[in-house]
């Protein structure tokens, strides 16, 4: 069916040592889209993806992958890049790609031929016969990514794909993800880096504390926050605060505050009349970062940071 | 602080960390006890070999076919001659049989006795004896010649004439040869399994350390990962055996005649071709059983140190199984032999010994089916254990911002 989602999860639950690391997550990933799964560290993103792929079984809930409730049965139509990158160091780059294709049902000969082609397209043609151990970390990561798409999957799942890549390789990866979507594949990727999600995602879900907190488009996420105004007066003194909205905070050389619901004109008139004038004014659309912080909660983020080992 | 003092302080800081990291682990205890482990291993092997040797020695015989009137003198001469030998070098026990209608034929038949290993048999008048002896048993034949001569001297006061010595080819294998072949079968399967299956631990550790395991687990069922690894490792084990087997097969050509003769006495009860086939099958079963256990363990451990620590109890168990099977091989048909043949982990060793000791193939078919069942059970449990223990979380946490906007 054309409208059938490429992947979905309903009430997924996973407990480790009695703790619910995933607690009733619902996701719907439309076919042919780039879908981001966002969340702070320890939010349950990886476990959710693993359950959806059938690597681990959920304690409760259902999942569908490419129209099948047994994910492993459609394994040959799925590509997966785990968070922890892993390749055999003694394998040549083209062999590693062909090997990953073979695991997904692609014959070795075709796998090797495609590997060489893909490596050349990615600017790594010179590394085709190099052993993995001789490649840089970024190159090895790209090789693994190519291995996850060599069999031309209908669904590509990437767990923290940008982690550890330099900006040049991050850009290459973004292009590659878009190319996969343009080819007709559905791409799910998890990340905690908002900029990538903002640039790439057609839809996204935000997970925190094992629960889904949001699902929608990037615009929907931003829409959960009001616009902000950044106002710079000609001169500043203690009296200006009384004229500004209650949430006004000093920002750079001026003030930042939520755009009043009735509009900003009346406020500006009051400020001009009071002699503060307008040295600068900009209306700021909330970023995905702002939306993420609001949805997840600053406290939860700080907790996630505090749990990081030193 | 002077440069040298600073260098010493830095060196000691590193040394302190390394010392504590090494000593403050349970593994160090195993390291301390390593000589004890090696000694136990040698002791068990030695006891097994000794047990086999003793089991066979009880059944070794020399036969003299002589009139009842000569029996007391023969015994007296035997006792006198034995005082010339050390305990270890003493000839086999002497049986004196009364002559039947055809003493010569009786002596030949005695050499084929299935209940005892008769090395040599003497027939005819003691002053002109005929001595029949098995392959390589020239020493036993000479002893019987000396015995006849001593008896004649005691009886008649003169020398016996030079005996006629006739070498007889045995139609069946000797009990000692079977026992020795049985022990070698047990030791061979044990040694090869321990040597080669141990590599299986490292292969899964390789996947763990390279983080390849999740790629594999996502693409194929874990049972396939497990079985694939076992088969891959088994292939390399077979290559190893073929290489060394080919070399070992040529050793007979370069050994001194006495040693070659000793090897020829190793006659398995089911015959060499079937014995080799069964040995290979039992090695396969032992490898798969032990390999699946090692694989399961390797899947749980995340460092080589942990693997070594976990492997040791398994190795101890295997040594125990080896001891059990060796003891069973020394007493075929005994309750220990039956227990070792039934218990899954010792069954391949014990059944390899049975192939050397006892003719008949029916029980081998049953045992192979039984062992195959256990191989399947072990692999299934191992894969499930792996699934439960591994892939539990998002992996080792790295220092990174919980949220980064860039």
XYZ file of C-alpha atoms in Angstrom:
716
model
C 0.000 0.000 0.000
C 1.313 3.405 -0.974
C 0.364 5.099 2.295
C 1.673 2.384 4.535
C 4.444 3.643 6.823
C 7.906 2.203 6.255
C 8.210 1.552 9.964
C 6.055 1.967 13.010
C 6.157 1.237 16.705
C 3.252 1.076 19.114
C 3.792 1.085 22.851
C 7.312 -0.323 22.708
C 8.662 -1.194 26.135
C 12.076 -2.509 27.103
C 13.312 -3.108 30.623
C 16.909 -3.690 31.639
C 17.482 -4.819 35.208
C 13.946 -3.753 36.080
C 14.403 -0.223 34.691
C 12.155 0.800 31.796
C 14.677 2.267 29.373
C 11.999 2.468 26.700
C 8.593 3.170 28.105
C 5.751 2.911 25.622
C 7.243 4.591 22.570
C 5.006 5.170 19.526
C 6.577 6.093 16.189
C 5.273 6.288 12.651
C 7.830 6.656 9.887
C 6.271 7.527 6.539
C 7.793 5.837 3.508
C 10.272 7.797 1.423
C 11.123 10.338 4.109
C 14.102 11.206 6.243
C 12.994 10.660 9.809
C 15.035 11.800 12.770
C 14.972 10.271 16.210
C 16.257 12.904 18.589
C 16.990 12.687 22.242
C 19.639 13.261 24.868
C 22.092 10.515 25.755
C 20.433 7.592 27.493
C 17.018 8.593 26.160
C 16.375 5.136 24.714
C 16.994 5.953 21.034
C 19.362 3.073 20.338
C 17.246 0.557 22.215
C 14.158 1.718 20.310
C 15.931 1.332 16.975
C 17.282 -2.072 17.964
C 13.804 -3.240 18.886
C 12.361 -1.952 15.644
C 15.049 -3.836 13.720
C 14.504 -7.040 15.702
C 18.025 -7.085 17.139
C 16.440 -7.234 20.573
C 12.891 -8.167 21.409
C 10.578 -5.689 23.141
C 9.078 -6.613 26.492
C 5.823 -5.122 25.284
C 4.401 -3.369 22.266
C 4.374 -3.989 18.522
C 6.478 -2.897 15.607
C 6.099 -3.111 11.868
C 8.962 -2.892 9.430
C 8.215 -2.583 5.732
C 4.780 -4.042 6.317
C 6.002 -7.009 8.334
C 5.639 -7.489 12.073
C 8.662 -9.818 12.072
C 11.510 -7.393 11.300
C 14.038 -10.113 10.542
C 11.929 -11.414 7.694
C 12.558 -8.198 5.784
C 16.198 -7.977 6.868
C 17.491 -8.056 3.292
C 15.551 -4.852 2.544
C 17.022 -2.999 5.513
C 20.382 -1.287 5.962
C 21.737 -0.531 9.413
C 24.624 1.505 10.717
C 24.995 0.930 14.454
C 26.161 3.593 16.843
C 29.272 1.596 17.622
C 31.044 1.354 14.306
C 32.569 -2.008 13.581
C 34.587 -3.414 10.726
C 37.128 -6.185 10.516
C 40.489 -4.383 10.501
C 42.152 -6.940 8.230
C 39.507 -6.659 5.510
C 39.994 -4.481 2.456
C 37.516 -1.622 2.121
C 35.771 -3.107 -0.915
C 35.631 -6.528 0.743
C 34.125 -5.033 3.897
C 31.374 -3.407 1.842
C 30.756 -6.592 -0.146
C 30.710 -8.615 3.094
C 28.022 -6.395 4.581
C 26.056 -6.726 1.366
C 26.455 -10.504 1.478
C 25.012 -10.527 4.992
C 21.917 -8.910 3.475
C 21.665 -11.345 0.582
C 23.712 -9.571 -2.095
C 26.062 -11.818 -4.040
C 29.751 -11.152 -3.520
C 30.537 -10.361 -7.145
C 27.882 -7.663 -7.383
C 28.839 -6.440 -3.929
C 32.467 -5.942 -4.933
C 31.553 -4.198 -8.170
C 29.161 -1.854 -6.378
C 31.674 -1.273 -3.605
C 34.287 0.010 -6.050
C 31.701 2.213 -7.742
C 30.407 3.632 -4.457
C 33.886 4.234 -3.077
C 34.785 6.184 -6.201
C 31.578 8.244 -5.943
C 32.434 9.030 -2.327
C 35.951 10.099 -3.282
C 37.480 7.011 -1.699
C 38.326 5.101 -4.857
C 41.980 5.027 -3.878
C 41.105 3.183 -0.668
C 39.230 0.276 -2.274
C 42.125 -2.129 -1.758
C 43.319 -0.638 1.500
C 42.810 -2.591 4.671
C 40.388 -1.046 7.132
C 43.101 -0.688 9.750
C 44.946 1.676 7.416
C 41.986 4.007 6.925
C 41.276 7.065 9.023
C 38.329 6.859 11.394
C 36.209 9.052 9.163
C 37.025 6.993 6.069
C 36.252 3.771 7.901
C 32.915 5.198 8.987
C 32.058 6.090 5.420
C 33.058 2.601 4.306
C 30.697 1.152 6.877
C 27.923 3.447 5.772
C 28.463 2.342 2.171
C 28.306 -1.233 3.424
C 24.906 -0.533 4.920
C 23.504 0.683 1.593
C 25.354 -1.502 -0.899
C 22.351 -3.811 -1.234
C 20.109 -0.801 -1.959
C 17.778 -1.164 0.983
C 14.243 0.169 1.131
C 14.827 1.281 4.696
C 18.069 2.661 6.052
C 18.534 3.002 9.807
C 21.502 5.041 11.014
C 22.277 5.312 14.698
C 24.196 8.509 15.472
C 25.740 8.550 11.986
C 27.464 11.929 12.386
C 29.227 11.010 15.576
C 33.002 11.240 15.164
C 32.972 12.693 11.637
C 34.772 15.875 10.674
C 32.743 18.644 8.978
C 33.793 17.560 5.477
C 32.679 14.000 6.049
C 29.523 15.201 7.806
C 28.609 17.075 4.654
C 29.339 13.999 2.536
C 27.098 11.992 4.826
C 24.276 14.499 4.598
C 24.475 14.313 0.795
C 24.454 10.554 0.947
C 21.387 10.495 3.188
C 19.537 12.829 0.841
C 20.593 10.693 -2.134
C 19.156 7.624 -0.446
C 15.870 9.419 0.167
C 15.860 10.608 -3.469
C 16.440 7.024 -4.580
C 13.193 6.160 -2.837
C 14.508 4.718 0.411
C 13.220 5.687 3.816
C 15.951 6.881 6.160
C 15.705 6.840 9.934
C 18.572 8.320 11.842
C 19.130 9.097 15.466
C 21.114 12.057 16.615
C 21.583 14.483 19.409
C 23.033 17.100 17.061
C 20.196 19.455 16.183
C 21.790 21.110 13.164
C 21.768 17.877 11.166
C 18.220 17.123 12.138
C 17.159 20.637 11.226
C 18.747 20.383 7.784
C 17.794 16.822 6.938
C 14.607 15.680 8.609
C 11.259 15.596 6.892
C 9.802 14.413 10.173
C 11.231 13.734 13.575
C 10.491 12.293 16.952
C 11.950 13.469 20.227
C 12.519 10.819 22.852
C 13.519 11.493 26.437
C 13.461 9.298 29.503
C 12.308 6.366 27.422
C 9.150 8.160 26.245
C 8.270 9.866 23.010
C 7.763 13.560 23.748
C 7.115 14.830 20.258
C 6.489 13.676 16.716
C 6.032 15.922 13.680
C 7.946 18.118 11.263
C 10.795 20.437 12.171
C 8.373 23.332 11.702
C 5.910 21.672 14.067
C 8.659 21.365 16.649
C 9.632 24.997 16.289
C 5.959 25.901 16.460
C 5.836 24.675 20.024
C 7.671 27.877 20.975
C 6.664 31.527 20.328
C 8.851 33.839 18.235
C 11.423 35.922 20.086
C 12.374 39.544 19.619
C 15.902 40.856 19.978
C 15.749 44.558 20.761
C 18.701 46.946 21.112
C 17.912 50.409 22.602
C 19.922 53.560 21.891
C 20.708 53.804 25.559
C 20.001 51.589 28.486
C 19.291 52.200 32.145
C 17.501 50.486 34.976
C 14.116 51.769 33.872
C 13.831 49.905 30.586
C 13.165 46.516 32.230
C 9.841 47.776 33.540
C 8.659 48.475 29.996
C 9.679 45.124 28.546
C 7.720 41.841 28.845
C 8.299 39.829 32.006
C 10.525 37.210 30.340
C 12.960 39.770 28.933
C 16.593 38.774 29.410
C 19.771 40.623 28.580
C 21.224 39.319 25.332
C 24.417 40.658 23.772
C 24.031 44.448 23.694
C 20.237 44.391 24.084
C 17.291 42.384 25.308
C 15.594 39.166 24.187
C 11.956 38.484 24.975
C 8.931 36.566 23.708
C 7.020 38.381 21.026
C 3.876 39.755 22.706
C 0.667 38.099 21.510
C -0.865 41.486 20.578
C 2.157 42.331 18.431
C 5.291 44.378 19.008
C 4.133 47.736 17.668
C 2.576 49.002 20.921
C 5.649 48.008 22.866
C 7.947 49.820 20.439
C 5.831 52.985 20.686
C 6.152 52.867 24.485
C 9.923 52.416 24.261
C 10.334 55.301 21.784
C 8.118 57.541 23.901
C 10.272 56.723 26.921
C 13.326 57.856 24.965
C 15.061 54.520 24.536
C 14.675 54.520 20.770
C 15.458 51.559 18.495
C 19.078 50.889 17.642
C 18.301 47.399 16.459
C 15.389 45.005 16.240
C 15.127 41.478 14.916
C 12.433 38.854 15.146
C 13.914 35.412 15.768
C 12.283 32.194 14.809
C 12.858 29.583 17.549
C 15.469 27.005 16.580
C 15.034 23.255 16.788
C 17.527 23.422 19.621
C 15.181 25.742 21.573
C 12.238 23.497 20.829
C 14.198 20.430 21.840
C 15.245 21.996 25.130
C 11.659 22.997 25.869
C 10.240 19.582 24.912
C 12.827 17.509 26.701
C 13.180 19.876 29.612
C 16.350 21.591 30.683
C 16.403 19.563 33.873
C 16.397 16.282 31.962
C 19.219 17.502 29.752
C 21.295 18.539 32.711
C 20.647 15.146 34.274
C 21.818 13.441 31.072
C 24.966 15.551 31.077
C 25.608 14.816 34.742
C 25.400 11.063 34.056
C 28.212 11.271 31.529
C 31.446 9.760 32.862
C 34.270 12.196 33.416
C 62.703 18.497 41.822
C 65.627 17.215 39.774
C 65.023 15.636 36.396
C 66.127 12.214 37.590
C 63.851 12.339 40.641
C 60.979 13.428 38.441
C 61.657 10.568 36.024
C 61.756 8.079 38.906
C 58.492 9.431 40.316
C 56.791 9.179 36.930
C 58.141 5.685 36.387
C 56.897 4.591 39.795
C 53.482 6.098 39.110
C 53.146 3.984 35.992
C 54.552 0.940 37.765
C 52.116 1.344 40.649
C 49.127 1.509 38.332
C 50.234 -1.512 36.323
C 51.040 -3.516 39.429
C 47.655 -2.840 41.002
C 45.809 -3.407 37.725
C 47.444 -6.812 37.414
C 47.435 -8.018 40.996
C 44.065 -6.706 42.124
C 42.124 -9.038 39.857
C 40.802 -12.562 40.337
C 42.802 -13.473 37.245
C 46.012 -13.036 39.191
C 44.943 -15.827 41.495
C 44.703 -18.145 38.519
C 48.098 -16.916 37.396
C 49.531 -17.737 40.819
C 48.019 -21.189 40.673
C 49.139 -21.865 37.100
C 51.968 -24.245 38.104
C 49.479 -26.206 40.174
C 47.158 -26.397 37.197
C 49.953 -27.643 34.967
C 50.996 -30.200 37.580
C 47.409 -31.423 37.908
C 47.166 -31.717 34.163
C 50.336 -33.783 33.967
C 49.260 -35.905 36.918
C 45.891 -36.685 35.421
C 47.476 -37.519 32.069
C 50.058 -39.696 33.777
C 47.424 -41.438 35.871
C 45.370 -42.096 32.778
C 48.333 -43.593 30.940
C 49.385 -45.554 34.005
C 45.853 -46.813 34.547
C 45.715 -47.985 30.942
C 49.102 -49.643 31.256
C 48.141 -51.402 34.496
C 44.825 -52.509 33.059
C 46.663 -54.100 30.155
C 49.483 -55.556 32.287
C 46.972 -57.590 34.304
C 46.148 -59.492 31.166
C 49.654 -60.149 29.831
C 50.715 -63.805 29.832
C 53.407 -66.283 28.851
C 52.206 -69.850 28.303
C 54.130 -73.087 28.739
C 52.469 -76.310 27.656
C 54.072 -78.980 29.762
C 53.331 -82.187 31.678
C 51.982 -81.742 35.175
C 55.143 -83.432 36.480
C 57.288 -80.584 35.182
C 55.002 -77.840 36.498
C 56.572 -77.486 39.985
C 60.069 -77.269 38.518
C 58.927 -74.768 35.915
C 57.396 -72.571 38.630
C 60.554 -72.862 40.695
C 62.725 -71.900 37.709
C 60.362 -69.011 36.890
C 60.646 -67.694 40.413
C 64.430 -67.969 40.294
C 64.732 -66.205 36.951
C 62.383 -63.377 37.918
C 64.733 -62.371 40.683
C 67.131 -61.279 37.929
C 64.677 -58.653 36.631
C 63.626 -55.365 38.073
C 59.935 -55.002 38.893
C 59.234 -52.892 35.844
C 61.203 -55.127 33.507
C 59.730 -58.401 34.732
C 58.286 -60.728 32.080
C 54.512 -61.320 31.836
C 52.908 -63.783 34.261
C 53.409 -67.464 33.503
C 50.543 -69.865 32.791
C 51.273 -73.593 32.667
C 48.814 -75.638 30.654
C 48.579 -79.392 30.359
C 49.247 -80.593 26.808
C 46.283 -81.462 24.581
C 46.332 -83.746 21.561
C 48.385 -81.347 19.456
C 50.563 -79.175 21.759
C 51.989 -77.188 18.816
C 48.548 -76.154 17.654
C 47.588 -75.532 21.276
C 50.459 -73.055 21.551
C 49.404 -71.258 18.382
C 45.839 -71.037 19.655
C 47.080 -69.666 22.993
C 48.651 -66.727 21.167
C 45.215 -65.797 19.841
C 43.562 -65.824 23.270
C 41.008 -62.983 23.349
C 40.933 -62.740 27.133
C 44.663 -62.291 27.538
C 47.618 -60.895 25.670
C 49.802 -64.010 25.292
C 53.169 -62.811 24.055
C 54.813 -66.209 23.682
C 53.916 -69.890 24.138
C 56.224 -72.870 24.574
C 55.310 -76.423 23.452
C 57.107 -79.730 22.973
C 59.678 -81.352 25.231
C 61.471 -78.883 27.496
C 64.884 -80.071 26.323
C 63.931 -79.438 22.679
C 61.214 -76.785 22.870
C 59.270 -74.983 20.182
C 58.522 -71.385 21.067
C 55.775 -69.460 19.288
C 55.776 -65.712 19.752
C 53.839 -62.705 18.576
C 55.184 -59.769 16.558
C 57.907 -57.963 18.438
C 57.822 -60.383 21.395
C 61.384 -61.685 20.953
C 62.220 -60.820 24.551
C 59.372 -62.981 25.823
C 60.493 -65.798 23.515
C 64.034 -65.581 24.899
C 62.686 -65.700 28.441
C 60.763 -68.892 27.711
C 63.936 -70.363 26.191
C 65.865 -69.486 29.342
C 63.042 -70.899 31.456
C 63.139 -74.214 29.575
C 66.902 -74.358 29.845
C 66.884 -73.625 33.585
C 64.174 -76.209 34.189
C 66.080 -78.889 32.235
C 69.261 -78.070 34.152
C 67.382 -78.405 37.438
C 65.695 -81.637 36.340
C 68.406 -83.405 34.291
C 71.567 -81.507 35.126
C 72.249 -80.682 31.485
C 71.564 -77.974 28.974
C 68.474 -77.888 26.838
C 69.063 -77.831 23.122
C 68.556 -74.620 21.136
C 64.807 -74.003 20.878
C 62.943 -73.580 17.625
C 61.465 -70.082 17.595
C 58.491 -69.381 15.366
C 56.995 -65.911 14.936
C 53.219 -65.985 14.599
C 51.190 -63.138 13.149
C 48.225 -62.289 15.351
C 44.814 -62.388 13.741
C 43.316 -60.002 16.289
C 44.656 -56.960 18.081
C 46.200 -57.277 21.515
C 44.296 -56.070 24.555
C 47.261 -53.888 25.447
C 47.309 -52.478 21.924
C 43.598 -51.734 22.145
C 43.988 -50.060 25.526
C 46.873 -47.981 24.306
C 44.913 -47.032 21.197
C 41.966 -46.192 23.459
C 44.031 -43.899 25.619
C 45.603 -42.281 22.607
C 42.144 -41.727 21.153
C 40.965 -40.031 24.355
C 44.089 -37.953 24.582
C 44.037 -37.104 20.890
C 40.442 -35.868 20.903
C 41.021 -33.999 24.168
C 44.242 -32.363 23.089
C 43.021 -31.329 19.669
C 39.749 -30.016 21.029
C 41.393 -28.037 23.777
C 43.997 -26.661 21.409
C 41.669 -25.760 18.571
C 38.330 -25.004 20.216
C 40.019 -22.480 22.484
C 40.397 -20.249 19.454
C 36.628 -19.900 19.326
C 36.756 -17.704 22.425
C 38.985 -15.249 20.665
C 36.888 -15.037 17.530
C 33.828 -13.754 19.328
C 36.042 -11.465 21.357
C 37.316 -10.126 18.045
C 33.778 -9.204 17.037
C 33.180 -7.653 20.425
C 36.313 -5.556 20.340
C 35.813 -4.545 16.706
C 32.145 -3.790 17.392
C 31.234 -5.871 14.351
C 28.872 -7.980 16.368
C 25.968 -5.566 16.131
C 26.283 -5.441 12.348
C 26.150 -9.219 12.290
C 23.342 -9.430 14.830
C 21.260 -6.947 12.857
C 21.676 -8.794 9.589
C 21.517 -12.465 10.466
C 20.090 -14.535 13.338
C 22.495 -14.988 16.205
C 22.224 -18.732 15.833
C 23.676 -18.324 12.341
C 26.450 -16.110 13.675
C 27.277 -18.747 16.245
C 27.089 -21.717 13.941
C 28.909 -19.877 11.159
C 31.764 -19.085 13.482
C 31.886 -22.655 14.735
C 32.010 -24.032 11.216
C 34.628 -21.485 10.165
C 36.806 -22.368 13.110
C 36.168 -26.053 12.581
C 37.379 -25.685 8.996
C 40.674 -24.261 10.208
C 40.882 -27.037 12.809
C 40.424 -29.662 10.093
C 43.157 -28.021 8.061
C 45.420 -28.178 11.107
C 44.665 -31.858 11.604
C 45.146 -32.694 7.945
C 48.531 -31.005 7.974
C 49.791 -32.713 11.102
C 47.969 -35.953 10.306
C 49.809 -36.185 7.010
C 53.112 -35.639 8.774
C 52.221 -38.129 11.518
C 51.292 -40.759 8.912
C 54.829 -40.567 7.533
C 56.494 -40.888 10.917
C 56.316 -44.713 10.781
C 58.789 -44.680 7.887
C 61.495 -42.854 9.807
C 61.108 -44.463 13.237
C 63.499 -47.167 14.484
C 62.092 -50.686 13.917
C 61.268 -51.201 17.620
C 59.261 -48.007 17.802
C 57.531 -48.779 14.513
C 56.704 -52.227 15.903
C 55.170 -50.613 18.981
C 53.011 -48.423 16.794
C 51.913 -51.455 14.796
C 50.703 -53.015 18.030
C 48.172 -50.214 18.396
C 45.268 -52.071 16.942
C 41.821 -50.545 17.501
C 39.036 -53.068 17.940
C 36.941 -51.695 15.086
C 39.878 -51.713 12.674
C 41.913 -48.736 11.511
C 39.695 -47.339 8.725
C 36.563 -47.299 10.886
C 38.545 -46.076 13.877
C 39.877 -43.107 11.916
C 36.371 -42.285 10.685
C 34.940 -42.487 14.209
C 37.841 -40.502 15.632
C 37.096 -37.713 13.164
C 33.400 -37.784 14.017
C 34.042 -37.703 17.757
C 36.556 -34.927 17.345
C 33.890 -33.010 15.416
C 31.373 -33.522 18.204
C 33.849 -32.630 20.936
C 34.901 -29.557 18.992
C 31.348 -28.394 18.449
C 30.410 -29.041 22.082
C 33.432 -27.311 23.534
C 33.526 -24.679 20.814
C 29.930 -23.688 21.484
C 30.676 -23.361 25.194
C 33.749 -21.249 24.458
C 31.800 -19.132 21.995
C 29.098 -18.489 24.572
C 31.734 -17.468 27.065
C 33.564 -15.315 24.586
C 30.291 -13.552 23.842
C 29.866 -12.580 27.478
C 33.348 -11.283 28.031
C 34.396 -7.911 26.777
C 38.118 -8.144 27.451
C 40.734 -10.801 26.853
C 41.374 -10.844 30.585
C 37.747 -11.700 31.262
C 37.864 -14.391 28.614
C 40.886 -16.027 30.178
C 39.258 -15.888 33.572
C 36.069 -17.480 32.295
C 37.846 -20.041 30.140
C 39.798 -21.534 32.962
C 36.877 -23.254 34.738
C 35.824 -24.675 31.388
C 39.322 -25.981 30.811
C 39.272 -27.557 34.263
C 35.990 -29.224 33.404
C 37.476 -30.527 30.182
C 40.481 -31.920 32.017
C 38.040 -33.612 34.380
C 36.180 -35.093 31.425
C 39.492 -36.273 30.018
C 40.343 -37.968 33.307
C 36.911 -39.601 33.432
C 37.168 -40.871 29.861
C 40.747 -42.101 30.433
C 39.692 -44.030 33.503
C 36.804 -45.494 31.535
C 39.154 -46.446 28.687
C 41.317 -48.408 31.129
C 38.352 -50.558 32.140
C 36.079 -51.008 29.129
C 32.637 -52.246 30.123
C 33.001 -50.962 33.684
C 30.538 -48.504 35.209
C 33.010 -45.651 34.843
C 33.277 -46.337 31.130
C 29.485 -46.289 30.779
C 29.139 -43.051 32.750
C 31.822 -41.365 30.666
C 30.166 -42.554 27.449
C 26.772 -41.185 28.466
C 27.781 -37.843 29.990
C 27.619 -35.369 27.093
C 30.900 -33.548 27.640
C 32.971 -36.713 28.112
C 31.027 -38.810 25.626
C 33.138 -38.001 22.523
C 36.362 -38.920 24.343
C 34.952 -42.059 25.898
C 33.336 -43.260 22.688
C 36.594 -42.729 20.793
C 38.178 -44.992 23.395
C 35.357 -47.484 22.958
C 36.085 -47.616 19.225
C 39.610 -48.679 20.151
C 38.574 -51.144 22.858
C 35.334 -52.736 21.760
C 34.158 -53.963 18.369
C 30.693 -53.116 17.070
C 29.220 -49.930 15.641
C 25.640 -49.780 16.927
C 26.458 -47.818 20.065
C 28.530 -45.377 18.076
C 25.501 -44.450 15.982
C 23.481 -43.918 19.169
C 26.276 -41.903 20.782
C 26.748 -39.665 17.753
C 23.023 -38.890 17.701
C 23.113 -38.180 21.445
C 26.106 -35.892 21.077
C 24.563 -34.090 18.092
C 21.527 -33.379 20.243
C 23.751 -31.820 22.885
C 25.617 -29.793 20.303
C 22.272 -28.317 19.222
C 21.313 -27.652 22.844
C 24.651 -25.978 23.604
C 24.518 -23.755 20.536
C 20.936 -22.713 21.264
C 21.685 -21.918 24.902
C 24.880 -20.131 23.909
C 23.114 -17.961 21.343
C 20.352 -17.077 23.788
C 22.826 -16.311 26.504
C 24.662 -14.116 24.087
C 21.485 -12.304 23.038
C 20.636 -11.629 26.670
C 24.084 -10.509 27.701
C 25.115 -8.473 24.705
C 23.374 -5.500 23.040
C 21.863 -4.493 26.306
C 22.460 -0.770 25.965
C 23.601 1.900 23.586
C 27.194 0.884 24.121
C 29.908 2.450 26.179
C 29.064 6.025 26.936
C 31.295 8.580 25.451
C 31.963 12.031 26.700
C 29.720 14.107 24.544
C 27.247 16.845 24.994
C 23.752 15.629 25.678
C 22.720 18.103 23.078
C 24.916 19.846 20.601
C 23.779 22.457 18.209
C 26.455 22.307 15.601
